[in-house]
mmCIF file of N, CA and C in Angstrom:
data_model
loop_
_atom_site.group_PDB
_atom_site.id
_atom_site.type_symbol
_atom_site.label_atom_id
_atom_site.label_comp_id
_atom_site.label_asym_id
_atom_site.label_seq_id
_atom_site.Cartn_x
_atom_site.Cartn_y
_atom_site.Cartn_z
ATOM 1 N N MET A 729 115.617 81.670 124.613
ATOM 2 C CA MET A 729 114.873 82.274 125.709
ATOM 3 C C MET A 729 115.476 83.642 126.006
ATOM 4 N N PRO A 730 114.638 84.669 126.100
ATOM 5 C CA PRO A 730 115.170 86.013 126.345
ATOM 6 C C PRO A 730 115.752 86.144 127.744
ATOM 7 N N ASP A 731 116.740 87.043 127.860
ATOM 8 C CA ASP A 731 117.381 87.277 129.149
ATOM 9 C C ASP A 731 116.511 88.096 130.081
ATOM 10 N N ALA A 732 115.619 88.888 129.547
ATOM 11 C CA ALA A 732 114.789 89.772 130.363
ATOM 12 C C ALA A 732 113.325 89.380 130.238
ATOM 13 N N GLU A 733 112.553 89.765 131.249
ATOM 14 C CA GLU A 733 111.122 89.496 131.222
ATOM 15 C C GLU A 733 110.450 90.230 130.073
ATOM 16 N N ASN A 734 110.865 91.458 129.834
ATOM 17 C CA ASN A 734 110.336 92.259 128.738
ATOM 18 C C ASN A 734 111.462 92.539 127.752
ATOM 19 N N PRO A 735 111.672 91.618 126.808
ATOM 20 C CA PRO A 735 112.788 91.832 125.883
ATOM 21 C C PRO A 735 112.575 93.066 125.022
ATOM 22 N N LYS A 736 113.684 93.685 124.665
ATOM 23 C CA LYS A 736 113.656 94.863 123.806
ATOM 24 C C LYS A 736 113.125 94.446 122.439
ATOM 25 N N PRO A 737 112.203 95.235 121.868
ATOM 26 C CA PRO A 737 111.685 94.861 120.554
ATOM 27 C C PRO A 737 112.780 94.859 119.499
ATOM 28 N N LYS A 738 112.615 93.981 118.516
ATOM 29 C CA LYS A 738 113.580 93.891 117.432
ATOM 30 C C LYS A 738 113.645 95.224 116.701
ATOM 31 N N GLU A 739 114.847 95.708 116.505
ATOM 32 C CA GLU A 739 115.016 96.947 115.759
ATOM 33 C C GLU A 739 114.878 96.638 114.275
ATOM 34 N N LEU A 740 114.149 97.495 113.589
ATOM 35 C CA LEU A 740 113.978 97.314 112.155
ATOM 36 C C LEU A 740 115.240 97.756 111.439
ATOM 37 N N ASP A 741 115.719 96.907 110.537
ATOM 38 C CA ASP A 741 116.801 97.398 109.706
ATOM 39 C C ASP A 741 116.197 97.893 108.401
ATOM 40 N N SER A 742 117.007 98.487 107.580
ATOM 41 C CA SER A 742 116.479 99.123 106.377
ATOM 42 C C SER A 742 115.798 98.130 105.441
ATOM 43 N N GLN A 743 116.148 96.844 105.532
ATOM 44 C CA GLN A 743 115.509 95.847 104.677
ATOM 45 C C GLN A 743 114.104 95.513 105.165
ATOM 46 N N ASP A 744 113.820 95.668 106.462
ATOM 47 C CA ASP A 744 112.513 95.357 107.024
ATOM 48 C C ASP A 744 111.510 96.484 106.824
ATOM 49 N N THR A 745 111.978 97.710 106.725
ATOM 50 C CA THR A 745 111.095 98.861 106.610
ATOM 51 C C THR A 745 110.867 99.191 105.139
ATOM 52 N N PRO A 746 109.595 99.177 104.702
ATOM 53 C CA PRO A 746 109.327 99.524 103.304
ATOM 54 C C PRO A 746 109.781 100.953 103.024
ATOM 55 N N SER A 747 110.305 101.174 101.838
ATOM 56 C CA SER A 747 110.804 102.508 101.512
ATOM 57 C C SER A 747 109.803 103.337 100.723
ATOM 58 N N LYS A 748 108.815 102.673 100.098
ATOM 59 C CA LYS A 748 107.844 103.446 99.329
ATOM 60 C C LYS A 748 106.519 102.702 99.246
ATOM 61 N N ALA A 749 105.494 103.482 98.980
ATOM 62 C CA ALA A 749 104.146 102.932 98.842
ATOM 63 C C ALA A 749 104.011 102.232 97.498
ATOM 64 N N THR A 750 103.083 101.293 97.443
ATOM 65 C CA THR A 750 102.748 100.641 96.183
ATOM 66 C C THR A 750 101.936 101.619 95.343
ATOM 67 N N GLU A 751 102.253 101.699 94.063
ATOM 68 C CA GLU A 751 101.516 102.590 93.167
ATOM 69 C C GLU A 751 100.071 102.117 93.042
ATOM 70 N N LEU A 752 99.129 103.020 93.281
ATOM 71 C CA LEU A 752 97.706 102.731 93.151
ATOM 72 C C LEU A 752 97.047 103.831 92.336
ATOM 73 N N SER A 753 96.075 103.456 91.542
ATOM 74 C CA SER A 753 95.249 104.483 90.907
ATOM 75 C C SER A 753 94.339 105.044 91.996
ATOM 76 N N ILE A 754 93.707 106.159 91.744
ATOM 77 C CA ILE A 754 92.807 106.741 92.745
ATOM 78 C C ILE A 754 91.633 105.798 93.008
ATOM 79 N N GLU A 755 91.192 105.070 91.979
ATOM 80 C CA GLU A 755 90.100 104.104 92.157
ATOM 81 C C GLU A 755 90.536 102.948 93.053
ATOM 82 N N GLU A 756 91.759 102.431 92.827
ATOM 83 C CA GLU A 756 92.280 101.341 93.663
ATOM 84 C C GLU A 756 92.441 101.809 95.108
ATOM 85 N N PHE A 757 92.929 103.040 95.278
ATOM 86 C CA PHE A 757 93.061 103.580 96.631
ATOM 87 C C PHE A 757 91.713 103.577 97.334
ATOM 88 N N HIS A 758 90.690 104.124 96.675
ATOM 89 C CA HIS A 758 89.369 104.187 97.299
ATOM 90 C C HIS A 758 88.840 102.789 97.616
ATOM 91 N N GLU A 759 89.034 101.832 96.715
ATOM 92 C CA GLU A 759 88.576 100.463 96.964
ATOM 93 C C GLU A 759 89.241 99.881 98.203
ATOM 94 N N ARG A 760 90.564 99.997 98.281
ATOM 95 C CA ARG A 760 91.309 99.416 99.412
ATOM 96 C C ARG A 760 90.999 100.147 100.719
ATOM 97 N N ALA A 761 90.994 101.458 100.686
ATOM 98 C CA ALA A 761 90.735 102.238 101.902
ATOM 99 C C ALA A 761 89.302 102.037 102.385
ATOM 100 N N ASP A 762 88.331 102.062 101.467
ATOM 101 C CA ASP A 762 86.934 101.857 101.862
ATOM 102 C C ASP A 762 86.727 100.455 102.423
ATOM 103 N N HIS A 763 87.367 99.471 101.798
ATOM 104 C CA HIS A 763 87.261 98.091 102.285
ATOM 105 C C HIS A 763 87.834 97.985 103.702
ATOM 106 N N TYR A 764 89.020 98.559 103.908
ATOM 107 C CA TYR A 764 89.671 98.485 105.217
ATOM 108 C C TYR A 764 88.839 99.202 106.282
ATOM 109 N N LEU A 765 88.434 100.431 105.997
ATOM 110 C CA LEU A 765 87.660 101.196 106.978
ATOM 111 C C LEU A 765 86.301 100.548 107.235
ATOM 112 N N GLY A 766 85.707 99.941 106.213
ATOM 113 C CA GLY A 766 84.446 99.227 106.392
ATOM 114 C C GLY A 766 84.605 98.022 107.305
ATOM 115 N N GLU A 767 85.687 97.256 107.102
ATOM 116 C CA GLU A 767 85.972 96.107 107.974
ATOM 117 C C GLU A 767 86.215 96.576 109.406
ATOM 118 N N LEU A 768 86.979 97.649 109.554
ATOM 119 C CA LEU A 768 87.263 98.186 110.883
ATOM 120 C C LEU A 768 85.981 98.647 111.561
ATOM 121 N N LEU A 769 85.129 99.356 110.841
ATOM 122 C CA LEU A 769 83.859 99.819 111.393
ATOM 123 C C LEU A 769 83.015 98.637 111.860
ATOM 124 N N GLN A 770 82.953 97.592 111.054
ATOM 125 C CA GLN A 770 82.180 96.402 111.426
ATOM 126 C C GLN A 770 82.717 95.779 112.714
ATOM 127 N N ARG A 771 84.042 95.635 112.819
ATOM 128 C CA ARG A 771 84.648 95.040 114.027
ATOM 129 C C ARG A 771 84.402 95.920 115.257
ATOM 130 N N LEU A 772 84.495 97.239 115.071
ATOM 131 C CA LEU A 772 84.262 98.150 116.190
ATOM 132 C C LEU A 772 82.806 98.111 116.644
ATOM 133 N N GLU A 773 81.879 98.020 115.696
ATOM 134 C CA GLU A 773 80.461 97.934 116.066
ATOM 135 C C GLU A 773 80.169 96.626 116.797
ATOM 136 N N GLU A 774 80.844 95.534 116.404
ATOM 137 C CA GLU A 774 80.705 94.266 117.123
ATOM 138 C C GLU A 774 81.239 94.406 118.548
ATOM 139 N N ALA A 775 82.385 95.059 118.699
ATOM 140 C CA ALA A 775 82.959 95.275 120.031
ATOM 141 C C ALA A 775 82.054 96.168 120.870
ATOM 142 N N GLN A 776 81.425 97.143 120.221
ATOM 143 C CA GLN A 776 80.527 98.075 120.907
ATOM 144 C C GLN A 776 79.312 97.341 121.484
ATOM 145 N N GLU A 777 78.842 96.300 120.802
ATOM 146 C CA GLU A 777 77.713 95.515 121.307
ATOM 147 C C GLU A 777 78.041 94.858 122.642
ATOM 148 N N ASN A 778 79.306 94.472 122.829
ATOM 149 C CA ASN A 778 79.743 93.825 124.069
ATOM 150 C C ASN A 778 80.218 94.815 125.124
ATOM 151 N N ASP A 779 80.549 96.018 124.709
ATOM 152 C CA ASP A 779 81.063 97.025 125.639
ATOM 153 C C ASP A 779 80.473 98.387 125.278
ATOM 154 N N PRO A 780 79.379 98.771 125.949
ATOM 155 C CA PRO A 780 78.731 100.044 125.621
ATOM 156 C C PRO A 780 79.595 101.277 125.906
ATOM 157 N N ALA A 781 80.735 101.100 126.563
ATOM 158 C CA ALA A 781 81.630 102.231 126.818
ATOM 159 C C ALA A 781 82.376 102.651 125.551
ATOM 160 N N ILE A 782 82.362 101.792 124.529
ATOM 161 C CA ILE A 782 83.001 102.125 123.253
ATOM 162 C C ILE A 782 82.018 102.944 122.428
ATOM 163 N N GLU A 783 82.456 104.099 121.985
ATOM 164 C CA GLU A 783 81.625 104.938 121.119
ATOM 165 C C GLU A 783 82.256 104.966 119.732
ATOM 166 N N VAL A 784 81.429 104.704 118.723
ATOM 167 C CA VAL A 784 81.899 104.677 117.343
ATOM 168 C C VAL A 784 81.016 105.597 116.517
ATOM 169 N N ASP A 785 81.646 106.502 115.764
ATOM 170 C CA ASP A 785 80.894 107.399 114.894
ATOM 171 C C ASP A 785 81.594 107.448 113.542
ATOM 172 N N TYR A 786 80.836 107.184 112.483
ATOM 173 C CA TYR A 786 81.383 107.268 111.131
ATOM 174 C C TYR A 786 80.523 108.235 110.344
ATOM 175 N N SER A 787 81.121 109.333 109.924
ATOM 176 C CA SER A 787 80.379 110.360 109.209
ATOM 177 C C SER A 787 81.313 111.090 108.260
ATOM 178 N N ALA A 788 80.851 111.302 107.046
ATOM 179 C CA ALA A 788 81.598 112.064 106.037
ATOM 180 C C ALA A 788 83.021 111.544 105.854
ATOM 181 N N GLY A 789 83.190 110.213 105.914
ATOM 182 C CA GLY A 789 84.490 109.607 105.682
ATOM 183 C C GLY A 789 85.440 109.652 106.857
ATOM 184 N N VAL A 790 84.958 110.096 108.019
ATOM 185 C CA VAL A 790 85.792 110.173 109.218
ATOM 186 C C VAL A 790 85.259 109.181 110.244
ATOM 187 N N LEU A 791 86.136 108.286 110.703
ATOM 188 C CA LEU A 791 85.787 107.306 111.720
ATOM 189 C C LEU A 791 86.373 107.766 113.047
ATOM 190 N N GLU A 792 85.495 108.000 114.012
ATOM 191 C CA GLU A 792 85.922 108.466 115.331
ATOM 192 C C GLU A 792 85.543 107.408 116.362
ATOM 193 N N VAL A 793 86.515 107.016 117.176
ATOM 194 C CA VAL A 793 86.310 105.990 118.195
ATOM 195 C C VAL A 793 86.715 106.570 119.544
ATOM 196 N N THR A 794 85.815 106.470 120.514
ATOM 197 C CA THR A 794 86.141 106.891 121.874
ATOM 198 C C THR A 794 86.171 105.642 122.739
ATOM 199 N N LEU A 795 87.288 105.456 123.413
ATOM 200 C CA LEU A 795 87.529 104.269 124.221
ATOM 201 C C LEU A 795 88.290 104.700 125.472
ATOM 202 N N GLN A 796 87.722 104.446 126.626
ATOM 203 C CA GLN A 796 88.356 104.810 127.901
ATOM 204 C C GLN A 796 88.788 106.279 127.911
ATOM 205 N N GLN A 797 87.899 107.143 127.535
ATOM 206 C CA GLN A 797 88.089 108.595 127.502
ATOM 207 C C GLN A 797 89.185 109.052 126.536
ATOM 208 N N ASN A 798 89.596 108.175 125.636
ATOM 209 C CA ASN A 798 90.556 108.528 124.590
ATOM 210 C C ASN A 798 89.827 108.531 123.255
ATOM 211 N N THR A 799 90.132 109.500 122.406
ATOM 212 C CA THR A 799 89.498 109.580 121.093
ATOM 213 C C THR A 799 90.530 109.305 120.005
ATOM 214 N N PHE A 800 90.182 108.374 119.127
ATOM 215 C CA PHE A 800 91.008 107.962 118.001
ATOM 216 C C PHE A 800 90.261 108.352 116.726
ATOM 217 N N VAL A 801 90.969 108.860 115.731
ATOM 218 C CA VAL A 801 90.326 109.302 114.493
ATOM 219 C C VAL A 801 91.071 108.711 113.294
ATOM 220 N N LEU A 802 90.296 108.155 112.352
ATOM 221 C CA LEU A 802 90.847 107.650 111.096
ATOM 222 C C LEU A 802 90.095 108.288 109.945
ATOM 223 N N ASN A 803 90.823 108.650 108.897
ATOM 224 C CA ASN A 803 90.154 109.157 107.704
ATOM 225 C C ASN A 803 91.033 108.970 106.477
ATOM 226 N N LYS A 804 90.376 108.922 105.331
ATOM 227 C CA LYS A 804 91.083 108.791 104.061
ATOM 228 C C LYS A 804 91.596 110.159 103.631
ATOM 229 N N GLN A 805 92.754 110.150 102.999
ATOM 230 C CA GLN A 805 93.318 111.351 102.391
ATOM 231 C C GLN A 805 93.585 111.043 100.922
ATOM 232 N N PRO A 806 92.551 111.174 100.070
ATOM 233 C CA PRO A 806 92.705 110.803 98.658
ATOM 234 C C PRO A 806 93.849 111.502 97.919
ATOM 235 N N PRO A 807 94.118 112.799 98.138
ATOM 236 C CA PRO A 807 95.217 113.411 97.379
ATOM 237 C C PRO A 807 96.561 112.713 97.620
ATOM 238 N N ASN A 808 96.756 112.199 98.839
ATOM 239 C CA ASN A 808 98.006 111.528 99.195
ATOM 240 C C ASN A 808 97.906 110.011 99.067
ATOM 241 N N LYS A 809 96.671 109.498 98.841
ATOM 242 C CA LYS A 809 96.400 108.055 98.806
ATOM 243 C C LYS A 809 96.853 107.405 100.113
ATOM 244 N N GLN A 810 96.450 108.019 101.223
ATOM 245 C CA GLN A 810 96.820 107.552 102.556
ATOM 246 C C GLN A 810 95.591 107.455 103.449
ATOM 247 N N ILE A 811 95.738 106.655 104.507
ATOM 248 C CA ILE A 811 94.802 106.679 105.625
ATOM 249 C C ILE A 811 95.541 107.364 106.763
ATOM 250 N N TRP A 812 94.929 108.392 107.309
ATOM 251 C CA TRP A 812 95.523 109.097 108.437
ATOM 252 C C TRP A 812 94.888 108.601 109.720
ATOM 253 N N TYR A 813 95.729 108.456 110.753
ATOM 254 C CA TYR A 813 95.290 107.948 112.049
ATOM 255 C C TYR A 813 95.822 108.881 113.123
ATOM 256 N N SER A 814 94.928 109.338 113.977
ATOM 257 C CA SER A 814 95.324 110.186 115.099
ATOM 258 C C SER A 814 94.988 109.444 116.381
ATOM 259 N N SER A 815 95.991 109.270 117.229
ATOM 260 C CA SER A 815 95.839 108.483 118.445
ATOM 261 C C SER A 815 96.471 109.196 119.634
ATOM 262 N N PRO A 816 95.791 109.185 120.786
ATOM 263 C CA PRO A 816 96.409 109.747 121.980
ATOM 264 C C PRO A 816 97.529 108.851 122.519
ATOM 265 N N ILE A 817 97.634 107.637 122.001
ATOM 266 C CA ILE A 817 98.667 106.699 122.455
ATOM 267 C C ILE A 817 99.910 106.783 121.564
ATOM 268 N N SER A 818 99.727 106.604 120.263
ATOM 269 C CA SER A 818 100.878 106.565 119.355
ATOM 270 C C SER A 818 101.079 107.847 118.554
ATOM 271 N N GLY A 819 100.146 108.787 118.677
ATOM 272 C CA GLY A 819 100.276 110.050 117.961
ATOM 273 C C GLY A 819 99.724 109.969 116.549
ATOM 274 N N PRO A 820 99.935 111.014 115.754
ATOM 275 C CA PRO A 820 99.428 111.018 114.379
ATOM 276 C C PRO A 820 100.355 110.234 113.452
ATOM 277 N N LYS A 821 99.738 109.479 112.550
ATOM 278 C CA LYS A 821 100.510 108.713 111.569
ATOM 279 C C LYS A 821 99.765 108.715 110.243
ATOM 280 N N ARG A 822 100.531 108.606 109.167
ATOM 281 C CA ARG A 822 99.974 108.577 107.809
ATOM 282 C C ARG A 822 100.381 107.257 107.160
ATOM 283 N N PHE A 823 99.384 106.460 106.804
ATOM 284 C CA PHE A 823 99.629 105.107 106.310
ATOM 285 C C PHE A 823 99.416 105.001 104.805
ATOM 286 N N ASP A 824 100.383 104.368 104.146
ATOM 287 C CA ASP A 824 100.326 104.101 102.712
ATOM 288 C C ASP A 824 100.079 102.614 102.499
ATOM 289 N N TRP A 825 99.443 102.262 101.366
ATOM 290 C CA TRP A 825 99.256 100.862 101.011
ATOM 291 C C TRP A 825 100.590 100.325 100.501
ATOM 292 N N VAL A 826 101.076 99.236 101.124
ATOM 293 C CA VAL A 826 102.348 98.637 100.746
ATOM 294 C C VAL A 826 102.134 97.144 100.538
ATOM 295 N N VAL A 827 102.509 96.660 99.366
ATOM 296 C CA VAL A 827 102.468 95.225 99.096
ATOM 297 C C VAL A 827 103.802 94.658 99.538
ATOM 298 N N SER A 828 103.748 93.685 100.461
ATOM 299 C CA SER A 828 104.982 93.151 101.022
ATOM 300 C C SER A 828 105.466 91.897 100.312
ATOM 301 N N GLN A 829 104.559 91.155 99.673
ATOM 302 C CA GLN A 829 104.955 89.920 98.990
ATOM 303 C C GLN A 829 104.226 89.842 97.662
ATOM 304 N N GLU A 830 104.952 90.069 96.592
ATOM 305 C CA GLU A 830 104.356 89.958 95.259
ATOM 306 C C GLU A 830 104.815 88.662 94.624
ATOM 307 N N GLY A 831 103.867 87.937 94.080
ATOM 308 C CA GLY A 831 104.209 86.734 93.338
ATOM 309 C C GLY A 831 104.650 87.108 91.935
ATOM 310 N N MET A 832 105.505 86.300 91.352
ATOM 311 C CA MET A 832 105.996 86.598 90.005
ATOM 312 C C MET A 832 104.872 86.565 88.981
ATOM 313 N N SER A 833 103.845 85.745 89.236
ATOM 314 C CA SER A 833 102.765 85.629 88.262
ATOM 315 C C SER A 833 101.678 86.673 88.466
ATOM 316 N N GLU A 834 101.815 87.480 89.509
ATOM 317 C CA GLU A 834 100.776 88.454 89.817
ATOM 318 C C GLU A 834 101.124 89.816 89.242
ATOM 319 N N LYS A 835 100.090 90.588 88.934
ATOM 320 C CA LYS A 835 100.336 91.927 88.412
ATOM 321 C C LYS A 835 100.817 92.838 89.535
ATOM 322 N N GLU A 836 101.464 93.913 89.171
ATOM 323 C CA GLU A 836 101.983 94.863 90.149
ATOM 324 C C GLU A 836 100.848 95.405 91.003
ATOM 325 N N GLY A 837 101.108 95.540 92.309
ATOM 326 C CA GLY A 837 100.091 96.065 93.218
ATOM 327 C C GLY A 837 99.255 94.986 93.860
ATOM 328 N N CYS A 838 99.408 93.754 93.397
ATOM 329 C CA CYS A 838 98.669 92.643 93.995
ATOM 330 C C CYS A 838 99.625 91.871 94.893
ATOM 331 N N GLY A 839 99.089 91.059 95.750
ATOM 332 C CA GLY A 839 99.895 90.297 96.680
ATOM 333 C C GLY A 839 99.428 90.600 98.079
ATOM 334 N N ILE A 840 100.248 90.293 99.057
ATOM 335 C CA ILE A 840 99.883 90.534 100.449
ATOM 336 C C ILE A 840 100.290 91.956 100.803
ATOM 337 N N GLY A 841 99.325 92.739 101.237
ATOM 338 C CA GLY A 841 99.612 94.132 101.540
ATOM 339 C C GLY A 841 98.973 94.578 102.834
ATOM 340 N N ASP A 842 99.365 95.753 103.283
ATOM 341 C CA ASP A 842 98.813 96.352 104.490
ATOM 342 C C ASP A 842 99.043 97.856 104.407
ATOM 343 N N TRP A 843 98.341 98.586 105.256
ATOM 344 C CA TRP A 843 98.556 100.024 105.393
ATOM 345 C C TRP A 843 99.737 100.199 106.340
ATOM 346 N N VAL A 844 100.807 100.839 105.857
ATOM 347 C CA VAL A 844 102.076 100.918 106.582
ATOM 348 C C VAL A 844 102.519 102.372 106.716
ATOM 349 N N TYR A 845 103.014 102.711 107.918
ATOM 350 C CA TYR A 845 103.617 104.017 108.177
ATOM 351 C C TYR A 845 105.068 103.928 107.722
ATOM 352 N N LEU A 846 105.411 104.591 106.638
ATOM 353 C CA LEU A 846 106.715 104.409 106.014
ATOM 354 C C LEU A 846 107.888 104.900 106.863
ATOM 355 N N ARG A 847 107.657 105.787 107.799
ATOM 356 C CA ARG A 847 108.772 106.293 108.616
ATOM 357 C C ARG A 847 109.363 105.224 109.525
ATOM 358 N N ASP A 848 108.490 104.320 110.037
ATOM 359 C CA ASP A 848 109.016 103.299 110.948
ATOM 360 C C ASP A 848 108.582 101.878 110.596
ATOM 361 N N GLY A 849 107.811 101.723 109.526
ATOM 362 C CA GLY A 849 107.390 100.396 109.096
ATOM 363 C C GLY A 849 106.243 99.805 109.893
ATOM 364 N N SER A 850 105.621 100.596 110.771
ATOM 365 C CA SER A 850 104.530 100.052 111.585
ATOM 366 C C SER A 850 103.274 99.850 110.745
ATOM 367 N N SER A 851 102.532 98.816 111.112
ATOM 368 C CA SER A 851 101.320 98.426 110.406
ATOM 369 C C SER A 851 100.097 99.020 111.095
ATOM 370 N N LEU A 852 99.198 99.611 110.314
ATOM 371 C CA LEU A 852 97.953 100.133 110.878
ATOM 372 C C LEU A 852 97.170 99.010 111.544
ATOM 373 N N THR A 853 97.154 97.837 110.929
ATOM 374 C CA THR A 853 96.435 96.695 111.483
ATOM 375 C C THR A 853 96.963 96.334 112.871
ATOM 376 N N GLU A 854 98.279 96.322 113.045
ATOM 377 C CA GLU A 854 98.877 95.996 114.348
ATOM 378 C C GLU A 854 98.593 97.090 115.376
ATOM 379 N N ILE A 855 98.682 98.340 114.973
ATOM 380 C CA ILE A 855 98.410 99.443 115.899
ATOM 381 C C ILE A 855 96.955 99.412 116.345
ATOM 382 N N ILE A 856 96.035 99.160 115.407
ATOM 383 C CA ILE A 856 94.612 99.070 115.742
ATOM 384 C C ILE A 856 94.379 97.923 116.724
ATOM 385 N N ARG A 857 95.047 96.797 116.481
ATOM 386 C CA ARG A 857 94.907 95.640 117.374
ATOM 387 C C ARG A 857 95.364 95.999 118.794
ATOM 388 N N LYS A 858 96.505 96.673 118.905
ATOM 389 C CA LYS A 858 97.051 97.019 120.220
ATOM 390 C C LYS A 858 96.246 98.110 120.917
ATOM 391 N N GLU A 859 95.881 99.158 120.182
ATOM 392 C CA GLU A 859 95.274 100.329 120.810
ATOM 393 C C GLU A 859 93.759 100.247 120.946
ATOM 394 N N LEU A 860 93.091 99.617 119.980
ATOM 395 C CA LEU A 860 91.627 99.555 120.015
ATOM 396 C C LEU A 860 91.106 98.164 120.354
ATOM 397 N N GLY A 861 91.992 97.177 120.341
ATOM 398 C CA GLY A 861 91.602 95.825 120.726
ATOM 399 C C GLY A 861 90.743 95.098 119.711
ATOM 400 N N VAL A 862 90.798 95.498 118.452
ATOM 401 C CA VAL A 862 90.049 94.792 117.412
ATOM 402 C C VAL A 862 91.010 94.318 116.326
ATOM 403 N N ASP A 863 90.646 93.203 115.720
ATOM 404 C CA ASP A 863 91.477 92.606 114.688
ATOM 405 C C ASP A 863 90.835 92.829 113.329
ATOM 406 N N VAL A 864 91.510 93.566 112.490
ATOM 407 C CA VAL A 864 91.044 93.796 111.126
ATOM 408 C C VAL A 864 91.909 92.913 110.239
ATOM 409 N N SER A 865 91.297 91.929 109.624
ATOM 410 C CA SER A 865 92.084 91.041 108.773
ATOM 411 C C SER A 865 92.591 91.825 107.575
ATOM 412 N N VAL A 866 93.855 91.642 107.283
ATOM 413 C CA VAL A 866 94.445 92.285 106.120
ATOM 414 C C VAL A 866 94.164 91.367 104.950
ATOM 415 N N ASP A 867 93.405 91.869 104.009
ATOM 416 C CA ASP A 867 92.975 91.053 102.887
ATOM 417 C C ASP A 867 93.096 91.865 101.621
ATOM 418 N N ASP A 868 93.994 91.433 100.759
ATOM 419 C CA ASP A 868 94.158 92.178 99.517
ATOM 420 C C ASP A 868 93.069 91.854 98.508
ATOM 421 N N GLU A 869 92.227 90.881 98.799
ATOM 422 C CA GLU A 869 91.135 90.526 97.895
ATOM 423 C C GLU A 869 89.980 91.496 98.098
ATOM 424 N N VAL A 870 90.108 92.653 97.526
ATOM 425 C CA VAL A 870 89.078 93.678 97.645
ATOM 426 C C VAL A 870 87.979 93.368 96.641
ATOM 427 N N PRO A 871 86.713 93.381 97.080
ATOM 428 C CA PRO A 871 85.639 93.122 96.132
ATOM 429 C C PRO A 871 85.645 94.143 95.003
ATOM 430 N N ARG A 872 85.414 93.698 93.811
ATOM 431 C CA ARG A 872 85.409 94.597 92.652
ATOM 432 C C ARG A 872 84.008 94.770 92.144
#
């Protein structure tokens, strides 16, 4: 049981924070990023049906969400193979695809993965859940 009502978050040690992105071809990057952004767009549109104060706009590969007078922007950056996220809450971050658990029988790049900010190990999925209130399931099974 924690000593305080609001315990200090666990500090990441170097073993918990990924040090590099998983190698992806440009095609794999587009598949994973498009799948993730598509799932996020679907969840946001579902949330928008229940709360008309949420504004969602997806155009030219840029997803813009306005929530409680705050604007959040997500977009793919193919040259870097990253998803960039700009938030008035957490600031700008650049997320790389990182596989956290690879099975010995699986090929490289497969396994359980997520979009991760390599500087602090934060997950885009967790940040989206906290800041936008939607849950995007992390699923490495991208349709081919």
